[in-house]
């Protein structure tokens, strides 16, 4: 009968790439959201300056 610890270690080694890809996906989505927020904030600032004619 195979050792349980060896089977668990082999299974954990196979799932290592999945965790890395999950972190990269989350970081990419967060980066895209921050970039969109930054760009939209800049466009909003340009539009509001034209409406003020004091």
Coordinates of N, CA, C and O in Angstrom, one line a residue:
X1 N 0.8 -1.2 0.0 CA 0.0 0.0 0.0 C 0.9 1.2 0.0 O 1.8 1.3 0.8
X2 N 0.7 2.2 -0.9 CA 1.5 3.4 -1.0 C 1.4 4.3 0.2 O 0.3 4.3 0.9
X3 N 2.4 5.0 0.5 CA 2.5 5.9 1.7 C 1.5 7.1 1.4 O 1.6 7.7 0.3
X4 N 0.7 7.5 2.3 CA -0.2 8.6 2.2 C 0.5 9.9 2.0 O 0.1 10.7 1.2
X5 N 1.5 10.1 2.8 CA 2.3 11.4 2.7 C 2.9 11.5 1.3 O 2.9 12.7 0.8
X6 N 3.4 10.5 0.8 CA 4.0 10.6 -0.6 C 2.9 10.9 -1.6 O 3.2 11.7 -2.5
X7 N 1.7 10.4 -1.5 CA 0.7 10.7 -2.4 C 0.2 12.2 -2.3 O 0.0 12.9 -3.3
X8 N 0.1 12.6 -1.0 CA -0.2 14.0 -0.8 C 0.8 15.0 -1.4 O 0.5 16.0 -1.9
X9 N 2.1 14.7 -1.2 CA 3.2 15.5 -1.7 C 3.2 15.5 -3.2 O 3.4 16.6 -3.8
X10 N 2.9 14.4 -3.9 CA 2.8 14.4 -5.3 C 1.7 15.2 -5.8 O 1.8 15.9 -6.8
X11 N 0.5 15.1 -5.1 CA -0.6 15.9 -5.5 C -0.4 17.4 -5.4 O -0.8 18.2 -6.2
X12 N 0.3 17.8 -4.3 CA 0.5 19.2 -4.0 C 1.5 19.8 -5.1 O 1.4 20.9 -5.5
X13 N 2.5 19.0 -5.5 CA 3.4 19.4 -6.5 C 2.7 19.6 -7.9 O 3.1 20.5 -8.6
X14 N 1.7 18.9 -8.2 CA 1.0 19.1 -9.4 C 0.1 20.3 -9.5 O -0.2 20.8 -10.5
X15 N -0.3 20.8 -8.3 CA -1.2 22.0 -8.3 C -0.4 23.3 -8.1 O -1.1 24.3 -8.0
X16 N 0.9 23.3 -8.1 CA 1.6 24.5 -7.9 C 1.4 25.5 -9.0 O 1.3 26.7 -8.7
X17 N 1.3 25.1 -10.2 CA 1.2 26.1 -11.3 C -0.2 26.7 -11.3 O -0.4 27.9 -11.7
X18 N -1.2 26.0 -10.9 CA -2.6 26.6 -10.8 C -2.6 27.7 -9.8 O -3.3 28.7 -10.1
X19 N -2.0 27.7 -8.7 CA -2.0 28.8 -7.7 C -1.3 30.0 -8.3 O -1.7 31.1 -8.2
X20 N -0.2 29.8 -9.1 CA 0.6 30.9 -9.7 C -0.3 31.6 -10.7 O -0.4 32.8 -10.8
X21 N -1.0 30.8 -11.5 CA -1.8 31.4 -12.6 C -3.0 32.1 -11.9 O -3.4 33.2 -12.4
X22 N -3.5 31.6 -10.8 CA -4.6 32.3 -10.1 C -4.2 33.7 -9.6 O -4.9 34.7 -9.8
X23 N -3.0 33.7 -9.0 CA -2.5 35.0 -8.5 C -2.2 36.0 -9.7 O -2.5 37.1 -9.6
X24 N -1.7 35.5 -10.8 CA -1.4 36.4 -11.9 C -2.8 36.9 -12.5 O -2.8 38.1 -12.9
X25 N -3.8 36.1 -12.6 CA -5.1 36.5 -13.1 C -5.7 37.6 -12.2 O -6.2 38.6 -12.7
X26 N -5.6 37.4 -10.9 CA -6.2 38.4 -9.9 C -5.4 39.7 -10.0 O -6.0 40.8 -10.0
X27 N -4.1 39.6 -10.1 CA -3.2 40.8 -10.2 C -3.5 41.5 -11.5 O -3.6 42.8 -11.6
X28 N -3.7 40.8 -12.6 CA -4.1 41.4 -13.9 C -5.4 42.2 -13.9 O -5.5 43.3 -14.4
X29 N -6.4 41.6 -13.3 CA -7.7 42.2 -13.1 C -7.6 43.4 -12.3 O -8.2 44.5 -12.6
X30 N -6.9 43.3 -11.2 CA -6.8 44.5 -10.3 C -6.0 45.6 -11.0 O -6.4 46.8 -10.9
X31 N -5.0 45.3 -11.7 CA -4.2 46.3 -12.5 C -5.0 47.0 -13.6 O -5.0 48.2 -13.8
X32 N -5.9 46.2 -14.3 CA -6.7 46.8 -15.3 C -7.8 47.7 -14.7 O -8.1 48.8 -15.2
X33 N -8.3 47.3 -13.5 CA -9.3 48.2 -12.8 C -8.6 49.5 -12.4 O -9.2 50.6 -12.5
X34 N -7.4 49.4 -11.8 CA -6.7 50.6 -11.4 C -6.4 51.5 -12.6 O -6.5 52.8 -12.5
X35 N -6.0 50.9 -13.7 CA -5.7 51.7 -14.9 C -6.9 52.4 -15.5 O -6.9 53.6 -15.8
X36 N -8.0 51.7 -15.5 CA -9.3 52.3 -16.0 C -9.7 53.4 -15.0 O -10.1 54.5 -15.5
X37 N -9.6 53.2 -13.7 CA -9.9 54.3 -12.8 C -9.0 55.5 -13.0 O -9.5 56.7 -13.0
X38 N -7.8 55.3 -13.2 CA -6.8 56.4 -13.4 C -7.1 57.2 -14.7 O -7.2 58.4 -14.7
X39 N -7.4 56.5 -15.8 CA -7.7 57.1 -17.0 C -9.0 57.8 -17.0 O -9.1 59.0 -17.5
X40 N -10.0 57.2 -16.4 CA -11.3 57.9 -16.4 C -11.3 59.1 -15.4 O -12.0 60.1 -15.7
X41 N -10.5 59.0 -14.4 CA -10.4 60.2 -13.5 C -9.8 61.4 -14.2 O -10.2 62.5 -14.1
X42 N -8.8 61.1 -15.1 CA -8.2 62.2 -15.9 C -9.1 62.8 -16.9 O -9.1 64.0 -17.0
X43 N -9.9 62.0 -17.5 CA -10.9 62.5 -18.5 C -12.0 63.4 -17.8 O -12.4 64.4 -18.3
X44 N -12.4 62.9 -16.6 CA -13.4 63.7 -15.8 C -12.8 65.0 -15.4 O -13.6 66.0 -15.5
X45 N -11.6 65.1 -15.1 CA -11.0 66.4 -14.7 C -10.9 67.3 -15.8 O -11.1 68.5 -15.7
X46 N -10.6 66.9 -17.0 CA -10.6 67.8 -18.2 C -11.9 68.3 -18.6 O -12.1 69.4 -18.9
X47 N -13.0 67.5 -18.4 CA -14.3 67.9 -18.8 C -14.9 68.9 -17.8 O -15.6 69.9 -18.2
X48 N -14.6 68.8 -16.5 CA -15.1 69.7 -15.6 C -14.5 71.1 -15.6 O -15.1 72.1 -15.2
X49 N -13.2 71.2 -16.1 CA -12.6 72.5 -16.2 C -13.2 73.4 -17.2 O -13.2 74.6 -17.1
X50 N -13.7 72.8 -18.3 CA -14.3 73.6 -19.4 C -15.6 74.2 -19.0 O -16.0 75.3 -19.5
X51 N -16.3 73.7 -18.0 CA -17.6 74.2 -17.6 C -17.6 75.4 -16.6 O -18.6 76.0 -16.4
X52 N -16.4 75.6 -16.1 CA -16.3 76.7 -15.1 C -15.7 78.0 -15.8 O -14.6 78.0 -16.2
X53 N -16.5 79.0 -16.0 CA -16.1 80.2 -16.7 C -16.2 81.4 -15.7 O -17.0 82.2 -15.8
X54 N -15.4 81.3 -14.6 CA -15.5 82.4 -13.6 C -14.7 83.6 -14.0 O -13.7 83.6 -14.4

